[in-house]
Every structure is written in structure tokens, then in C-alpha cells.
Coordinates of C-alpha atoms and ligand atoms in Angstrom, one line a residue:
M4 CA 30.1 22.5 30.0
S5 CA 32.4 23.9 27.5
R6 CA 32.9 22.6 23.9
A7 CA 35.6 19.8 23.5
Y8 CA 37.8 19.9 20.5
N9 CA 36.3 16.6 18.7
F10 CA 38.4 15.3 15.6
C11 CA 36.0 12.7 14.7
A12 CA 36.4 11.4 11.0
G13 CA 33.0 11.6 10.9
P14 CA 30.0 12.7 11.9
A15 CA 32.5 15.2 12.7
T16 CA 32.7 18.9 14.1
L17 CA 30.4 21.5 13.1
P18 CA 31.0 25.2 13.6
E19 CA 30.1 26.2 16.7
S20 CA 27.9 29.2 15.5
V21 CA 25.7 27.3 13.0
L22 CA 25.3 25.1 16.1
Q23 CA 24.1 28.2 18.3
Q24 CA 22.4 29.4 15.0
A25 CA 20.4 26.1 15.4
R26 CA 19.7 25.7 18.7
D27 CA 18.0 29.6 18.5
E28 CA 15.7 28.6 15.7
M29 CA 14.8 25.2 16.8
L30 CA 11.2 25.8 18.1
D31 CA 10.3 28.7 15.8
W32 CA 12.1 29.1 12.6
R33 CA 11.6 33.0 11.7
G34 CA 8.2 33.3 12.9
T35 CA 6.5 30.3 11.8
G36 CA 6.0 28.7 14.9
M37 CA 7.6 25.5 13.9
S38 CA 10.7 23.9 13.9
V39 CA 12.3 23.3 10.2
M40 CA 12.6 19.3 11.6
E41 CA 8.6 19.9 11.1
M42 CA 8.2 21.4 7.9
S43 CA 6.7 20.3 4.6
H44 CA 9.1 19.9 2.3
R45 CA 6.8 21.2 -0.3
S46 CA 6.2 24.4 2.0
D47 CA 7.4 27.7 1.0
E48 CA 9.4 28.1 3.6
F49 CA 11.2 25.0 3.0
V50 CA 11.5 25.7 -0.1
E51 CA 13.5 28.8 0.2
I52 CA 15.8 26.9 2.6
A53 CA 16.6 24.3 0.3
E54 CA 17.1 26.6 -3.1
T55 CA 19.1 29.3 -0.5
A56 CA 21.5 26.1 0.5
E57 CA 22.1 25.2 -3.3
N58 CA 22.3 28.9 -4.0
D59 CA 25.0 29.6 -1.9
L60 CA 26.6 26.0 -2.7
R61 CA 27.0 26.7 -6.2
E62 CA 28.3 30.5 -5.4
L63 CA 31.0 28.5 -2.7
A64 CA 32.1 26.3 -5.4
G65 CA 32.0 28.1 -8.3
I66 CA 29.6 25.3 -10.0
S67 CA 28.3 26.6 -13.4
D68 CA 24.7 26.0 -14.8
D69 CA 26.0 23.4 -16.5
Y70 CA 25.7 21.3 -13.8
A71 CA 22.7 20.0 -11.8
V72 CA 23.1 19.8 -7.8
L73 CA 21.4 17.1 -6.0
F74 CA 20.7 16.9 -2.3
M75 CA 20.3 13.0 -1.7
Q76 CA 20.1 10.6 0.6
G77 CA 22.2 7.4 1.6
G78 CA 25.8 8.8 2.2
A79 CA 28.5 8.5 -0.2
S80 CA 28.1 4.9 -0.1
S81 CA 25.2 4.5 -2.3
Q82 CA 26.4 6.5 -4.8
F83 CA 29.2 3.6 -5.0
S84 CA 26.1 1.6 -7.2
T85 CA 24.8 5.2 -8.2
I86 CA 27.2 6.0 -10.3
P87 CA 27.8 2.8 -12.5
L88 CA 23.6 2.4 -12.7
N89 CA 23.8 5.8 -14.3
L90 CA 26.7 6.7 -16.0
L91 CA 27.9 3.1 -17.3
G92 CA 25.4 3.8 -19.9
N93 CA 25.9 1.5 -23.1
K94 CA 29.3 1.2 -21.9
T95 CA 30.6 -1.7 -20.0
S96 CA 33.4 -0.5 -18.7
A97 CA 34.6 2.3 -16.2
D98 CA 38.0 3.1 -15.0
Y99 CA 38.6 3.2 -11.1
V100 CA 42.1 4.4 -9.3
N101 CA 42.8 3.1 -6.0
T102 CA 44.3 4.7 -3.4
G103 CA 43.0 3.1 -0.5
I104 CA 40.1 1.9 1.4
W105 CA 37.5 4.4 -0.1
S106 CA 38.6 3.6 -3.4
K107 CA 38.1 0.1 -3.3
K108 CA 34.9 0.2 -1.7
A109 CA 33.8 1.6 -4.7
I110 CA 35.3 -0.6 -7.1
A111 CA 33.7 -3.8 -5.5
E112 CA 30.2 -2.0 -5.7
A113 CA 30.9 -1.1 -9.2
S114 CA 32.1 -4.5 -10.0
R115 CA 28.7 -5.4 -9.4
Y116 CA 27.6 -3.6 -12.6
G117 CA 29.9 -3.5 -14.9
T118 CA 33.9 -4.3 -15.6
V119 CA 36.1 -2.2 -13.5
N120 CA 39.5 -1.7 -15.1
V121 CA 42.0 -0.2 -11.8
A122 CA 43.8 2.5 -13.7
A123 CA 46.4 2.8 -11.0
S124 CA 46.8 1.6 -7.6
S125 CA 49.2 2.4 -4.4
E126 CA 48.5 -0.5 -2.8
A127 CA 51.7 -2.1 -3.4
D128 CA 53.0 1.1 -1.9
G129 CA 50.7 0.5 1.2
F130 CA 48.7 3.4 -0.4
T131 CA 51.3 5.8 0.9
T132 CA 51.3 7.7 -2.1
I133 CA 49.5 8.1 -5.9
P134 CA 51.0 7.2 -8.8
D135 CA 52.3 9.4 -11.2
Q136 CA 49.6 10.0 -14.0
S137 CA 51.9 9.4 -16.7
R138 CA 51.8 5.9 -15.3
W139 CA 48.1 5.4 -15.3
E140 CA 46.6 2.5 -17.6
T141 CA 43.2 3.7 -18.7
S142 CA 41.0 2.3 -20.9
A143 CA 40.2 3.4 -24.7
D144 CA 36.2 2.7 -23.7
A145 CA 35.7 3.7 -20.3
A146 CA 32.5 5.3 -19.6
Y147 CA 33.9 7.4 -16.6
L148 CA 37.0 7.3 -14.5
H149 CA 36.5 7.5 -11.3
Y150 CA 39.0 8.3 -8.2
T151 CA 39.0 9.2 -4.4
P152 CA 41.0 12.7 -3.6
N153 CA 41.4 12.4 0.3
E154 CA 41.3 8.9 1.3
T155 CA 40.0 9.3 4.7
I156 CA 41.1 6.6 6.6
G157 CA 45.0 6.4 5.1
G158 CA 45.0 10.3 4.8
L159 CA 46.0 10.7 1.6
E160 CA 45.3 13.3 -0.7
F161 CA 45.8 13.6 -4.1
D162 CA 47.4 17.5 -5.1
F163 CA 46.5 17.0 -8.8
V164 CA 43.3 17.0 -11.1
P165 CA 43.7 14.1 -13.0
D166 CA 43.3 14.8 -16.9
T167 CA 41.1 12.5 -18.2
G168 CA 40.6 14.2 -21.7
S169 CA 36.9 13.7 -23.2
V170 CA 36.0 11.0 -20.5
P171 CA 33.9 12.0 -17.9
L172 CA 36.0 12.7 -14.4
V173 CA 34.0 11.5 -11.2
A174 CA 35.2 12.3 -7.6
D175 CA 34.6 10.7 -4.1
L176 CA 35.4 14.3 -2.3
S177 CA 33.3 13.2 0.8
S178 CA 36.2 14.2 3.2
T179 CA 37.7 17.7 1.5
M180 CA 34.9 19.2 -0.5
L181 CA 34.7 22.9 0.4
S182 CA 38.3 22.9 2.2
R183 CA 40.3 24.5 -0.6
P184 CA 40.0 25.9 -4.3
L185 CA 38.7 23.2 -6.8
D186 CA 37.9 23.6 -10.6
V187 CA 34.3 21.8 -10.7
S188 CA 34.3 22.1 -14.7
K189 CA 36.7 19.6 -14.9
F190 CA 34.7 16.8 -13.5
G191 CA 32.0 15.2 -14.8
L192 CA 30.6 14.2 -11.1
I193 CA 31.3 15.2 -7.7
Y194 CA 29.6 13.7 -4.6
A195 CA 29.8 14.3 -1.0
G196 CA 28.6 13.1 2.1
A197 CA 27.5 15.5 4.2
Q198 CA 28.7 14.7 7.7
K199 CA 32.9 15.7 7.4
N200 CA 32.4 19.1 6.1
I201 CA 28.7 20.0 5.3
G202 CA 27.1 19.0 7.5
P203 CA 25.4 16.2 9.6
S204 CA 24.8 12.6 7.9
G205 CA 22.0 11.7 6.2
L206 CA 22.6 14.1 2.9
V207 CA 25.0 13.4 0.0
V208 CA 25.7 16.3 -2.1
V209 CA 25.6 15.7 -6.4
I210 CA 27.3 17.6 -8.6
I211 CA 26.4 16.6 -12.1
R212 CA 27.0 17.8 -15.6
K213 CA 24.0 17.8 -16.9
D214 CA 24.9 15.9 -20.4
L215 CA 25.8 12.9 -18.2
L216 CA 21.9 12.8 -16.7
G217 CA 19.1 10.3 -18.6
K218 CA 21.6 7.7 -19.2
A219 CA 20.4 5.5 -16.3
R220 CA 20.1 2.2 -17.0
K221 CA 16.7 0.7 -16.9
E222 CA 16.9 -1.3 -13.7
T223 CA 18.0 1.2 -11.9
P224 CA 16.0 2.1 -8.8
T225 CA 14.0 5.4 -9.2
M226 CA 15.5 7.0 -5.9
M227 CA 19.1 6.6 -7.7
N228 CA 18.0 8.0 -11.3
Y229 CA 20.1 11.4 -11.2
Q230 CA 17.3 12.7 -13.8
V231 CA 14.6 11.7 -11.5
I232 CA 16.3 13.0 -9.2
A233 CA 17.2 16.5 -11.1
D234 CA 13.8 16.7 -12.3
N235 CA 12.2 16.9 -9.4
D236 CA 14.7 19.5 -7.3
S237 CA 15.4 16.3 -5.1
M238 CA 12.3 16.2 -3.6
Y239 CA 10.8 13.2 -5.7
N240 CA 10.3 11.6 -2.4
T241 CA 11.0 13.4 1.3
P242 CA 14.5 14.9 1.6
A243 CA 17.0 14.6 4.8
T244 CA 15.4 18.4 5.2
Y245 CA 17.1 18.9 9.0
S246 CA 20.2 18.1 7.5
W247 CA 20.0 20.2 4.5
Y248 CA 18.7 23.1 6.4
L249 CA 22.1 22.6 8.4
A250 CA 24.3 22.3 5.1
G251 CA 22.7 25.6 4.4
L252 CA 24.3 27.1 7.9
V253 CA 27.4 25.9 7.1
F254 CA 27.5 27.3 3.7
K255 CA 26.3 30.5 5.3
W256 CA 29.4 30.4 7.8
L257 CA 31.8 29.6 5.1
K258 CA 30.6 32.5 2.9
A259 CA 31.0 34.6 6.2
R260 CA 34.7 33.2 6.8
G261 CA 35.9 34.3 3.0
G262 CA 35.0 31.1 1.1
V263 CA 36.9 28.2 0.0
Q264 CA 40.2 30.4 -0.8
A265 CA 40.5 32.0 2.6
M266 CA 39.4 28.6 3.9
G267 CA 42.3 26.9 1.3
E268 CA 45.0 29.0 3.3
I269 CA 43.6 28.3 7.2
N270 CA 43.3 24.5 6.0
L271 CA 47.0 24.4 4.7
R272 CA 48.4 26.1 7.8
K273 CA 46.4 24.0 10.7
A274 CA 47.5 20.8 8.4
K275 CA 51.5 22.1 7.7
K276 CA 51.6 22.7 11.8
L277 CA 50.7 19.4 12.6
Y278 CA 52.9 17.4 10.3
D279 CA 55.7 20.0 10.8
F280 CA 55.1 18.6 14.4
I281 CA 55.4 15.2 13.4
D282 CA 58.2 15.1 11.3
D283 CA 60.5 17.2 14.1
N284 CA 59.3 15.0 17.1
D285 CA 61.4 11.3 16.9
F286 CA 58.2 9.8 18.9
Y287 CA 55.9 10.6 16.6
A288 CA 55.6 9.7 12.5
N289 CA 53.2 9.2 9.9
P290 CA 54.0 7.6 6.7
I291 CA 52.7 9.2 3.6
D292 CA 54.6 10.7 1.2
P293 CA 55.0 14.3 2.0
R294 CA 53.4 15.6 -1.1
F295 CA 50.3 13.7 -0.8
R296 CA 49.6 14.5 3.1
S297 CA 45.6 15.2 3.6
W298 CA 45.0 18.6 5.0
M299 CA 41.7 16.8 6.3
N300 CA 42.9 13.7 8.3
V301 CA 45.9 13.6 10.1
P302 CA 47.1 9.7 10.8
F303 CA 50.2 9.2 13.2
T304 CA 51.9 6.7 15.6
L305 CA 53.0 6.8 18.4
G306 CA 56.7 5.5 19.0
N307 CA 55.6 2.7 21.6
D308 CA 52.0 1.0 20.6
A309 CA 51.7 -0.1 24.1
L310 CA 50.8 3.4 25.1
N311 CA 48.2 4.4 22.5
G312 CA 45.6 4.0 25.6
D313 CA 47.2 6.5 27.9
F314 CA 48.0 8.8 25.0
L315 CA 43.5 8.7 24.1
K316 CA 42.9 8.9 28.0
G317 CA 45.1 11.8 28.7
A318 CA 43.5 13.3 25.4
D319 CA 40.3 12.6 26.7
A320 CA 40.7 14.5 30.1
R321 CA 41.7 17.7 28.1
G322 CA 38.6 17.5 25.7
L323 CA 40.6 16.2 22.4
L324 CA 38.4 13.7 21.8
N325 CA 38.1 10.8 18.9
L326 CA 41.9 10.8 18.3
K327 CA 41.6 7.1 18.0
G328 CA 42.8 5.9 14.3
H329 CA 41.1 3.8 12.3
R330 CA 40.6 -0.2 12.9
S331 CA 42.1 -1.0 9.4
V332 CA 45.7 1.5 10.4
G333 CA 45.7 1.9 13.8
G334 CA 47.4 4.7 15.7
M335 CA 45.7 7.9 16.0
R336 CA 44.0 9.9 13.6
A337 CA 43.3 13.9 13.9
S338 CA 40.6 15.0 11.8
I339 CA 40.8 18.7 11.0
Y340 CA 38.2 19.6 8.8
N341 CA 36.7 23.2 8.2
A342 CA 35.0 23.3 11.3
M343 CA 37.9 22.1 13.5
P344 CA 39.5 26.1 14.5
E345 CA 43.3 26.3 14.4
A346 CA 43.2 26.8 18.1
G347 CA 42.1 22.9 18.4
V348 CA 45.1 21.9 16.3
D349 CA 47.4 24.2 18.3
A350 CA 45.8 22.4 21.4
L351 CA 46.6 19.1 20.2
I352 CA 50.3 19.8 19.0
A353 CA 50.6 21.5 23.2
Y354 CA 49.4 18.0 24.4
M355 CA 51.4 15.3 21.7
A356 CA 54.5 17.5 22.8
E357 CA 53.6 16.8 26.9
F358 CA 53.0 13.6 26.2
A359 CA 56.2 13.1 24.3
K360 CA 58.3 14.9 26.9
E361 CA 56.6 12.5 29.6
R362 CA 56.5 8.9 28.1
G363 CA 58.7 8.8 25.0
Ligands
LIG14 C1 32.9 9.0 5.2 C2 33.7 8.5 3.7 C3 32.5 7.7 2.4 C4 31.0 7.0 3.5 O1 30.3 8.0 3.3 P1 29.1 7.5 4.2 O2 27.8 8.9 4.0 O3 29.1 6.8 5.6 O4 28.6 6.7 3.3 C5 33.0 7.4 1.6 N1 34.0 7.7 1.2 C6 34.6 8.8 1.4 C7 36.2 9.6 1.3 C8 34.8 9.0 3.1 O5 35.1 9.7 3.5

């Protein structure tokens, strides 16, 4: 059986060579006679796997010693509450930018712990654009500002990093982590659920500036206390060991491909090809302000919604999987993360052209 091109938004496609290596190491990791899945997280072997993954991530993303890197559980969604519990400190409010469904979820959760000031929102524009920072209404005493650099469902991506001065900047990078260069030093905290661009689900990577540790509220669950997780090298309890190991393999794969600089060039080329095709073909449409179109998630509609089922059926038959759009948006969505080969995008475009010609 040959591998299909999987355009799922998450859990998402992984590099084939990574899966092959995992297969080869499945029963016996480097002569230990054990699978990584069966290893004690306190063993020398696993500690080495864990440290190597962290070091490779630090190198790839350019993370200095001013930051702790945590490998936590509960997905990106658990961070929606972990962040206010840890970062509000003795303040009562935080600024949030609302650019879509993931922003809204983060806002809803933070509202349980403090006052959320929505500093900017593109909801009135149907989340098709990002408000210019000059119009944001931030509050003077915000504990931090939270935003979602890439809205995975809407396909809307920031092309700039907000300037928040001395207010810590917090970013949900779940679907765009390591897809292009980013200056980590501008952030107070970055978090990313692994299952889009890093590895399997069950893991969320948190990069936190060390001066923001140790401010958790008294009632913060121990498992959500960044200081505790940092003090214990993310092994306060049993971590998601296999996901961590696979993330490490993905980091090695990224390094071999030239790191985030090279990935950024490839990803831009992939995205541009697909958007150019959509724009040039009357049958397809994407509603997002071109400046803020996501490099990772490309939603599109067909000229006739009644053909959606046929489009998906034909795509499946060609091994182009999971193109159905999110239920809240409809239409189609192609997620083209780091691990989606350029040939997958080419195959999708070829199919879209053929379908439009026959049925459009
Ligand atoms: C997928 C995603 C989430 C949710 O991740 P989980 O790991 O399922 O909790 C949050 N934010 C963004 C931007 C996402 O893409």
C-alpha cells in the first residue's frame, strides 16, 4: 500500500522517514531490547531521548537559556486555563486578540480566572482579516497579551509579531510552530499542541521566559504549575514519552532539511501555489484577506456547494484525504504543514483543476 496525502488539520501527516525510523526502532531501541514506549521515563535512555529533543528544538527555534522548554500534556486546550492561572499573578486582567475560533476558546477559558479585555477583534469581518495594531485597545495593567498567530480553522495567519512593550506576549503557535523563522525573544510564552507540526497528539510544548515562572495562583493544580514542571524537567509525573520521542525524530528531520529558514521557503512556495491556483480559477474561492492567508491551513469553497460530496469522493479515490472543511466553516480545507510534501500540493492542484473542468 502506498501512502496517501493526508491534508488533515490535526492529528496531521508526519514525515514518512520519521515513521519509518519509528517502525525500525519499534521493538528494540538501539539494542536496549525495549520499545521507547516501554521505557521508564527515568531511565538513562529516555532521559537522553528527552534532552536531545529539547536541545534540537532549542537549536531549531533559536531558544535562549532565558527560556524554559516544557513538554506538557493535555493539548493546547489545557493551556487556555494554565496560562491565566500562572501568568495573571497579582493582576486581574489580560488582553486577548480575537481572530477566530481558537482565540475565542482561549478567551472563554481565561474569563473563568480574570477579566479578559478583548483588545482587538476581526469578528465583524467574519475573521477574514487582522486588525491593524494601531487600532488595538490594550489595557494599561494587563498581565499579558494573548493571540493566535495562525487560526487553524479559519486559515488566517499574522504576518507580524505584535509589539506589546513590557507586557508579556503569549502565543498559541499550535499550527504554525517551526513552519517559518520566528524571533522567540519577543515572546513571554509560546505554546503549541504537537499534533499539527511537531509530532503525535498528547503533547504540548511550552516555551516560557524564566522570569514568568513562579507566579502561579495558590489554587493552581500542581500539574498545571509551570514552575513545578520546569523544576522537574517536565517529569513531575509520567510524561507522554512516545510522543516526546517522535517529536525528537521530527526535530532531527527538520534540522536535516535545513531548519526553519528552509521550511519557511518551502512552505511559502507550497501555499502560494495553492492560493494562486484558487485565485486564478473561477470555480474556487478563499475569503481571507490575501495579506493574512495562512501558510498552513488553506480553506476553500467550490462554486457549487452541492458538489462538495463528489469533490471529496474523487479526492479520496486519488489518495487526497481529509479535505473536508471544519464543520463551523464548511467547504474544504487543505492543511499543508511542514510534513506535507510539495508533491502533495501539486497532486491536489491537479485534481482541483480536473474537477473544475469536468464539473464546474
Ligand atoms: C489544534 C489547536 C488547538 C487545540 O489543540 P488540542 O491539542 O486539541 O487541545 C488550539 N489552538 C490551535 C491554534 C490549534 O490549531
